[in-house]
Short mmCIF file of C-alpha atoms in Angstrom, two decimals:
data_model
loop_
_atom_site.label_atom_id
_atom_site.label_comp_id
_atom_site.label_asym_id
_atom_site.label_seq_id
_atom_site.Cartn_x
_atom_site.Cartn_y
_atom_site.Cartn_z
CA MET T 1 -24.25 -9.32 17.39
CA GLU T 2 -22.79 -9.12 20.88
CA ARG T 3 -24.55 -5.82 21.32
CA LEU T 4 -27.89 -7.45 20.65
CA GLN T 5 -27.25 -10.29 23.02
CA ARG T 6 -26.27 -8.12 25.94
CA PRO T 7 -28.29 -4.90 25.91
CA ARG T 8 -27.58 -2.62 28.85
CA LYS T 9 -30.77 -2.02 30.78
CA THR T 10 -29.33 0.51 33.19
CA PRO T 11 -28.43 3.81 31.56
CA GLU T 12 -26.04 6.19 33.32
CA PRO T 13 -28.12 9.04 34.67
CA ALA T 14 -25.21 11.37 35.51
CA VAL T 15 -23.00 11.25 32.43
CA ALA T 16 -24.64 9.63 29.45
CA PRO T 17 -22.30 8.70 26.57
CA ALA T 18 -22.52 11.26 23.79
CA ALA T 19 -23.96 8.95 21.19
CA GLY T 20 -26.24 7.13 23.61
CA GLY T 21 -24.23 3.94 23.15
CA PRO T 22 -23.43 1.21 25.64
CA ARG T 23 -20.59 1.98 28.04
CA SER T 24 -18.51 -0.89 26.64
CA ARG T 25 -17.17 1.58 24.03
CA GLU T 26 -15.48 3.56 26.78
CA GLY T 27 -11.70 3.64 26.50
CA LEU T 28 -11.79 2.44 22.90
CA VAL T 29 -9.17 4.14 20.74
CA VAL T 30 -10.06 4.50 17.06
CA LEU T 31 -7.82 5.60 14.20
CA GLY T 32 -9.49 7.25 11.22
CA ILE T 33 -7.49 7.49 8.00
CA ASP T 34 -8.23 9.48 4.85
CA PRO T 35 -5.51 8.21 2.51
CA SER T 36 -4.10 10.26 -0.34
CA LEU T 37 -0.65 10.33 -1.87
CA ARG T 38 0.32 13.91 -0.97
CA GLY T 39 -1.84 14.51 2.09
CA THR T 40 -3.10 11.55 4.06
CA GLY T 41 -5.25 12.68 6.97
CA TYR T 42 -5.31 10.80 10.24
CA GLY T 43 -7.07 11.20 13.52
CA VAL T 44 -6.93 9.21 16.74
CA VAL T 45 -10.00 9.45 18.94
CA ARG T 46 -10.66 7.95 22.36
CA GLN T 47 -14.14 7.28 23.61
CA GLY T 48 -14.55 8.70 27.11
CA LYS T 49 -17.45 8.96 29.55
CA ASN T 50 -18.42 12.32 28.15
CA GLY T 51 -18.02 11.40 24.52
CA PRO T 52 -15.04 11.19 22.20
CA SER T 53 -11.85 13.20 22.59
CA VAL T 54 -8.88 13.59 20.29
CA LEU T 55 -5.50 12.02 21.05
CA ALA T 56 -3.77 12.97 17.81
CA GLN T 57 -4.57 14.37 14.40
CA GLY T 58 -2.67 15.59 11.41
CA THR T 59 -1.87 15.44 7.73
CA ILE T 60 0.99 13.35 6.36
CA ALA T 61 2.33 15.87 3.87
CA CYS T 62 4.43 14.64 0.95
CA GLY T 63 6.06 17.24 -1.29
CA ALA T 64 4.82 17.62 -4.87
CA SER T 65 8.33 16.84 -6.13
CA TRP T 66 8.65 13.59 -4.15
CA PRO T 67 8.64 10.35 -6.12
CA VAL T 68 5.58 8.17 -5.51
CA THR T 69 7.54 5.58 -3.57
CA ARG T 70 8.98 8.16 -1.19
CA CYS T 71 5.43 9.28 -0.41
CA LEU T 72 4.26 5.71 0.20
CA GLY T 73 7.20 5.02 2.50
CA HIS T 74 6.57 8.23 4.42
CA ILE T 75 2.87 7.43 4.84
CA ALA T 76 3.65 3.96 6.17
CA GLN T 77 6.37 5.19 8.49
CA THR T 78 4.26 8.00 9.97
CA LEU T 79 1.25 5.77 10.56
CA ARG T 80 3.48 3.21 12.26
CA GLN T 81 4.66 5.93 14.64
CA VAL T 82 1.05 6.93 15.36
CA LEU T 83 0.16 3.30 16.13
CA ALA T 84 3.17 2.92 18.42
CA GLU T 85 2.31 6.05 20.37
CA PHE T 86 -1.46 5.82 20.74
CA HIS T 87 -2.26 2.10 20.40
CA PRO T 88 -5.60 2.27 18.59
CA THR T 89 -7.31 -1.11 18.17
CA ILE T 90 -9.78 -0.09 15.45
CA CYS T 91 -9.10 1.59 12.12
CA VAL T 92 -11.74 3.19 9.90
CA VAL T 93 -11.37 4.29 6.28
CA GLU T 94 -13.79 5.56 3.67
CA GLY T 95 -15.66 2.86 1.84
CA LEU T 96 -16.65 3.86 -1.63
CA PHE T 97 -14.62 6.72 -2.92
CA TYR T 98 -14.59 8.77 -6.00
CA ALA T 99 -11.87 8.64 -8.63
CA GLN T 100 -11.90 10.68 -11.82
CA ASN T 101 -10.08 8.11 -13.93
CA LEU T 102 -8.00 4.94 -13.83
CA ARG T 103 -4.75 6.76 -13.12
CA THR T 104 -6.24 8.61 -10.15
CA ALA T 105 -7.80 5.39 -8.90
CA ILE T 106 -4.42 3.66 -8.98
CA VAL T 107 -2.66 6.51 -7.21
CA MET T 108 -5.37 6.70 -4.54
CA GLY T 109 -5.36 2.93 -4.26
CA GLN T 110 -1.62 2.96 -3.67
CA ALA T 111 -1.91 5.43 -0.79
CA ARG T 112 -4.74 3.37 0.66
CA GLY T 113 -2.77 0.15 0.28
CA ALA T 114 0.30 1.61 1.99
CA SER T 115 -1.88 2.76 4.89
CA LEU T 116 -3.94 -0.39 5.29
CA ALA T 117 -0.93 -2.71 5.10
CA VAL T 118 0.56 -0.95 8.13
CA VAL T 119 -2.58 -1.16 10.25
CA ALA T 120 -3.28 -4.73 9.15
CA GLU T 121 0.24 -5.83 10.07
CA ALA T 122 -0.20 -4.18 13.46
CA GLY T 123 -3.31 -6.30 14.03
CA LEU T 124 -5.97 -3.57 14.08
CA GLU T 125 -9.50 -4.40 12.99
CA VAL T 126 -10.24 -2.36 9.88
CA TYR T 127 -13.68 -1.07 8.95
CA GLU T 128 -14.93 1.02 6.10
CA MET T 129 -17.80 3.48 6.10
CA ALA T 130 -19.43 5.19 3.15
CA PRO T 131 -18.82 8.95 3.03
CA ARG T 132 -22.58 9.56 3.08
CA LYS T 133 -22.94 7.57 6.28
CA VAL T 134 -20.10 9.46 7.93
CA LYS T 135 -21.67 12.82 7.07
CA GLN T 136 -25.05 11.55 8.22
CA ALA T 137 -23.54 10.52 11.56
CA ILE T 138 -21.64 13.76 12.11
CA VAL T 139 -23.86 16.47 10.65
CA GLY T 140 -27.11 14.58 10.29
CA TYR T 141 -27.15 15.16 6.55
CA GLY T 142 -25.56 12.77 4.05
CA ALA T 143 -24.73 15.42 1.45
CA ALA T 144 -23.15 17.90 3.87
CA GLN T 145 -20.26 20.11 2.76
CA LYS T 146 -16.74 19.31 3.94
CA GLU T 147 -16.62 22.60 5.83
CA ALA T 148 -19.76 21.72 7.80
CA VAL T 149 -18.29 18.34 8.74
CA ALA T 150 -15.04 19.97 9.89
CA LYS T 151 -16.92 22.49 12.05
CA MET T 152 -19.00 19.78 13.69
CA VAL T 153 -15.87 17.68 14.29
CA GLN T 154 -14.29 20.71 15.96
CA ARG T 155 -17.31 21.14 18.21
CA MET T 156 -17.72 17.45 19.09
CA LEU T 157 -14.05 17.09 20.02
CA ARG T 158 -13.90 20.53 21.70
CA LEU T 159 -10.95 21.61 19.54
CA THR T 160 -9.74 25.18 19.82
CA GLU T 161 -9.10 25.39 16.08
CA LEU T 162 -10.83 24.08 13.00
CA PRO T 163 -8.99 20.89 11.95
CA ALA T 164 -7.30 20.82 8.55
CA PRO T 165 -9.56 19.30 5.83
CA ASP T 166 -7.78 15.91 5.56
CA ALA T 167 -7.46 15.52 9.32
CA ALA T 168 -11.10 16.55 9.78
CA ASP T 169 -12.25 13.81 7.41
CA ALA T 170 -10.18 11.26 9.30
CA LEU T 171 -11.51 12.42 12.68
CA ALA T 172 -15.05 12.30 11.29
CA LEU T 173 -14.54 8.65 10.32
CA ALA T 174 -13.38 7.76 13.83
CA ILE T 175 -16.26 9.61 15.53
CA ALA T 176 -18.83 8.19 13.12
CA TYR T 177 -17.57 4.68 13.81
CA LEU T 178 -17.98 5.19 17.56
CA GLN T 179 -21.48 6.54 17.07
CA GLU T 180 -22.59 3.80 14.70
CA THR T 181 -21.27 0.97 16.82
CA GLY T 182 -22.53 2.61 20.03
CA ARG T 183 -26.10 2.13 18.90
CA TYR T 184 -28.10 -1.06 18.86
CA LEU T 185 -27.83 -1.55 15.15
CA ILE T 186 -27.66 -4.80 13.30
CA ALA T 187 -25.76 -3.47 10.29
CA GLY T 188 -22.69 -1.61 11.52
CA PRO T 189 -19.61 -0.51 9.58
CA LYS T 190 -18.26 -3.12 7.21
CA LYS T 191 -15.17 -4.99 8.26
CA ILE T 192 -12.60 -5.23 5.46
CA MET C 1 24.66 9.01 -16.80
CA GLU C 2 27.51 7.40 -14.89
CA ARG C 3 27.53 4.64 -17.47
CA LEU C 4 28.22 7.15 -20.21
CA GLN C 5 31.05 8.76 -18.30
CA ARG C 6 32.90 5.55 -17.56
CA PRO C 7 32.56 3.16 -20.48
CA ARG C 8 34.59 -0.03 -20.12
CA LYS C 9 37.00 -0.37 -23.00
CA THR C 10 38.31 -3.80 -22.02
CA PRO C 11 35.74 -6.55 -22.44
CA GLU C 12 36.24 -9.85 -20.63
CA PRO C 13 37.25 -12.43 -23.20
CA ALA C 14 36.68 -15.48 -20.97
CA VAL C 15 33.30 -14.91 -19.39
CA ALA C 16 31.34 -12.10 -20.94
CA PRO C 17 28.34 -10.86 -18.96
CA ALA C 18 25.12 -12.21 -20.40
CA ALA C 19 23.66 -8.88 -21.36
CA GLY C 20 26.91 -7.42 -22.58
CA GLY C 21 26.82 -4.86 -19.78
CA PRO C 22 29.67 -3.39 -17.79
CA ARG C 23 31.00 -5.54 -14.98
CA SER C 24 29.88 -2.95 -12.39
CA ARG C 25 26.51 -4.69 -12.32
CA GLU C 26 28.11 -7.80 -10.86
CA GLY C 27 26.87 -8.69 -7.41
CA LEU C 28 23.83 -6.43 -7.77
CA VAL C 29 20.71 -7.98 -6.21
CA VAL C 30 17.42 -6.94 -7.81
CA LEU C 31 13.90 -7.60 -6.56
CA GLY C 32 11.14 -7.76 -9.17
CA ILE C 33 7.56 -7.48 -7.93
CA ASP C 34 4.32 -8.14 -9.80
CA PRO C 35 1.76 -6.90 -7.26
CA SER C 36 -1.79 -8.24 -7.08
CA LEU C 37 -4.12 -8.70 -4.15
CA ARG C 38 -4.43 -12.50 -4.23
CA GLY C 39 -1.16 -13.48 -5.90
CA THR C 40 1.75 -11.05 -5.79
CA GLY C 41 4.72 -12.47 -7.65
CA TYR C 42 8.25 -11.76 -6.53
CA GLY C 43 11.69 -12.72 -7.75
CA VAL C 44 15.14 -11.93 -6.40
CA VAL C 45 17.92 -12.07 -8.97
CA ARG C 46 21.66 -11.61 -8.51
CA GLN C 47 23.89 -10.53 -11.33
CA GLY C 48 26.90 -12.82 -11.55
CA LYS C 49 29.86 -13.12 -13.90
CA ASN C 50 27.94 -15.51 -16.11
CA GLY C 51 24.70 -13.62 -16.08
CA PRO C 52 21.82 -13.44 -13.65
CA SER C 53 20.86 -16.20 -11.23
CA VAL C 54 17.86 -16.57 -8.97
CA LEU C 55 18.09 -16.21 -5.19
CA ALA C 56 14.37 -16.50 -4.45
CA GLN C 57 11.06 -16.49 -6.23
CA GLY C 58 7.48 -17.15 -5.37
CA THR C 59 3.88 -16.08 -5.21
CA ILE C 60 2.39 -14.43 -2.13
CA ALA C 61 -0.91 -16.30 -2.11
CA CYS C 62 -3.88 -14.79 -0.28
CA GLY C 63 -7.04 -16.87 0.04
CA ALA C 64 -10.14 -15.81 -1.86
CA SER C 65 -12.01 -15.56 1.45
CA TRP C 66 -9.46 -13.28 3.10
CA PRO C 67 -10.50 -9.68 3.76
CA VAL C 68 -8.60 -7.12 1.70
CA THR C 69 -6.65 -5.83 4.69
CA ARG C 70 -5.44 -9.29 5.62
CA CYS C 71 -4.06 -9.68 2.09
CA LEU C 72 -2.31 -6.31 2.23
CA GLY C 73 -0.75 -7.12 5.59
CA HIS C 74 0.40 -10.51 4.34
CA ILE C 75 1.96 -9.00 1.21
CA ALA C 76 3.85 -6.41 3.26
CA GLN C 77 5.02 -8.96 5.81
CA THR C 78 6.23 -11.46 3.23
CA LEU C 79 8.11 -8.86 1.21
CA ARG C 80 9.78 -7.59 4.39
CA GLN C 81 11.00 -11.13 5.05
CA VAL C 82 12.36 -11.38 1.51
CA LEU C 83 14.21 -8.07 1.94
CA ALA C 84 15.66 -9.19 5.28
CA GLU C 85 16.92 -12.46 3.84
CA PHE C 86 18.31 -11.43 0.46
CA HIS C 87 19.10 -7.70 0.81
CA PRO C 88 18.22 -6.48 -2.68
CA THR C 89 19.12 -2.84 -3.28
CA ILE C 90 17.00 -2.30 -6.38
CA CYS C 91 13.28 -2.97 -6.88
CA VAL C 92 11.50 -3.08 -10.23
CA VAL C 93 7.76 -3.04 -10.86
CA GLU C 94 5.63 -2.79 -13.95
CA GLY C 95 5.09 0.72 -15.18
CA LEU C 96 1.83 1.15 -17.01
CA PHE C 97 -0.62 -1.55 -16.23
CA TYR C 98 -4.00 -2.47 -17.40
CA ALA C 99 -7.14 -2.23 -15.29
CA GLN C 100 -10.61 -3.08 -16.52
CA ASN C 101 -12.43 -0.54 -14.37
CA LEU C 102 -12.06 1.83 -11.41
CA ARG C 103 -12.68 -0.87 -8.83
CA THR C 104 -10.00 -3.14 -10.29
CA ALA C 105 -7.63 -0.17 -10.52
CA ILE C 106 -8.14 0.60 -6.83
CA VAL C 107 -7.65 -3.02 -5.78
CA MET C 108 -4.51 -3.34 -7.90
CA GLY C 109 -3.32 0.03 -6.66
CA GLN C 110 -3.73 -1.14 -3.08
CA ALA C 111 -1.58 -4.22 -3.62
CA ARG C 112 1.01 -2.09 -5.37
CA GLY C 113 0.95 0.50 -2.59
CA ALA C 114 1.38 -2.13 0.13
CA SER C 115 4.37 -3.56 -1.77
CA LEU C 116 6.06 -0.27 -2.63
CA ALA C 117 5.69 1.16 0.87
CA VAL C 118 7.70 -1.76 2.24
CA VAL C 119 10.55 -1.46 -0.26
CA ALA C 120 10.58 2.35 0.01
CA GLU C 121 10.79 2.18 3.80
CA ALA C 122 13.67 -0.30 3.47
CA GLY C 123 15.53 2.23 1.34
CA LEU C 124 15.59 0.38 -1.99
CA GLU C 125 15.69 2.35 -5.21
CA VAL C 126 12.48 1.63 -7.10
CA TYR C 127 12.17 1.59 -10.86
CA GLU C 128 9.31 0.88 -13.18
CA MET C 129 9.45 -0.65 -16.64
CA ALA C 130 6.69 -0.90 -19.20
CA PRO C 131 5.47 -4.47 -19.83
CA ARG C 132 6.35 -4.10 -23.53
CA LYS C 133 9.91 -3.19 -22.67
CA VAL C 134 10.25 -6.15 -20.33
CA LYS C 135 9.02 -8.55 -23.00
CA GLN C 136 11.29 -6.94 -25.55
CA ALA C 137 14.28 -7.40 -23.24
CA ILE C 138 13.49 -11.02 -22.39
CA VAL C 139 12.02 -12.49 -25.56
CA GLY C 140 13.00 -9.83 -28.07
CA TYR C 141 9.37 -9.19 -28.93
CA GLY C 142 7.20 -6.62 -27.12
CA ALA C 143 3.91 -8.42 -27.63
CA ALA C 144 5.16 -11.85 -26.52
CA GLN C 145 2.82 -14.23 -24.69
CA LYS C 146 3.21 -14.75 -20.94
CA GLU C 147 4.13 -18.38 -21.54
CA ALA C 148 6.97 -17.41 -23.86
CA VAL C 149 8.33 -14.98 -21.26
CA ALA C 150 8.16 -17.63 -18.53
CA LYS C 151 10.03 -20.15 -20.70
CA MET C 152 12.77 -17.66 -21.52
CA VAL C 153 13.06 -16.71 -17.83
CA GLN C 154 13.45 -20.40 -17.01
CA ARG C 155 16.21 -20.75 -19.58
CA MET C 156 18.06 -17.55 -18.64
CA LEU C 157 18.07 -18.43 -14.95
CA ARG C 158 18.75 -22.14 -15.58
CA LEU C 159 15.71 -23.17 -13.55
CA THR C 160 14.75 -26.86 -13.47
CA GLU C 161 11.06 -26.01 -13.58
CA LEU C 162 8.94 -23.42 -15.33
CA PRO C 163 8.29 -20.63 -12.82
CA ALA C 164 4.69 -19.92 -11.81
CA PRO C 165 3.13 -17.12 -13.91
CA ASP C 166 3.25 -14.35 -11.26
CA ALA C 167 6.78 -15.24 -10.18
CA ALA C 168 7.88 -15.44 -13.82
CA ASP C 169 6.66 -11.89 -14.44
CA ALA C 170 8.53 -10.66 -11.38
CA LEU C 171 11.72 -12.47 -12.40
CA ALA C 172 11.37 -11.04 -15.91
CA LEU C 173 11.25 -7.52 -14.47
CA ALA C 174 14.45 -8.09 -12.49
CA ILE C 175 16.31 -9.61 -15.45
CA ALA C 176 15.07 -6.91 -17.82
CA TYR C 177 16.27 -4.23 -15.43
CA LEU C 178 19.74 -5.77 -15.32
CA GLN C 179 19.84 -5.99 -19.11
CA GLU C 180 18.61 -2.45 -19.69
CA THR C 181 20.95 -0.85 -17.19
CA GLY C 182 23.84 -3.02 -18.35
CA ARG C 183 23.81 -1.38 -21.74
CA TYR C 184 25.09 2.04 -22.66
CA LEU C 185 21.68 3.57 -22.88
CA ILE C 186 20.71 7.12 -22.04
CA ALA C 187 17.10 6.37 -21.18
CA GLY C 188 17.02 3.54 -18.65
CA PRO C 189 14.13 2.37 -16.48
CA LYS C 190 12.22 5.19 -14.82
CA LYS C 191 12.88 5.79 -11.15
CA ILE C 192 9.66 6.25 -9.16
#
């Protein structure tokens, strides 16, 4: 709503923000998380004058032999370290996600719960975005392949290497959030 | 396995442990958790000479209007306080649980994940027990009603009032764990 009340009438002619958004996004640090028990992806992105850049990215790997609780503890601990080092103020996760059955849904839910509890305790605002919307924002096509999203993430963040799949999804969430909220839209990402 | 290797041949004639278990359980502090988004039950039980007694119990209430993430953060924060105050070394949760659909499973999974991440990070050993087994241990009947379990929990812990439903379930888990592991069984609760 604030965006609607205070539209910026004077665009920057020299260095326009990548997504055409208002300059108030500048300096914002966003954490994207793609939670899963064995390989939670995360990406920390900072909005600069010339668009977003990456501060950190990675996959929280948990061995196949690890008990569930060890994985959950490791996810929470790693994310807490990421928060302490990069101080994001916004967190974005996928909204609707696919689960094959109840067991998978519970396992995925557990990884998500471990992640969100950490960011909630740290006081971040948490938003969710539908996978379709993220792909639409990044590639311009809601049914894009994962590979296409990863390649576009690499290009947008000027990475020398293609990010790992889980990290790429997390980075895509962070970038998509910055794009969506940088526009004069009424319906932005949903706060959860 | 340790229990099988060192059976106690000399029972205490004066004050026998409630569950007939070896005295090595004495002093053990067990945290039972019944995770749910709006009302996570918890119960901290200490095994004494005359059976288990309660150190703490309660329901972590989260308002119906609270966003999911606020609930998860509140659950994690409260459980961390409980750990800091009572120093349990064992945590027990329900094993198989019922979910009506994928959405419920995810929500329940999230509450469980937020809870387990906290206890895992704190270094507790986490076990799960099937609801049937818990009821069997407490009431002696695997299909017992919740009310019957709560009443038996009240009696076993010598509580002046009937515990609230969520707290009663959590207390039942802790007591059942102490009973199961106090016997000379090969197959105890499953470590997760």
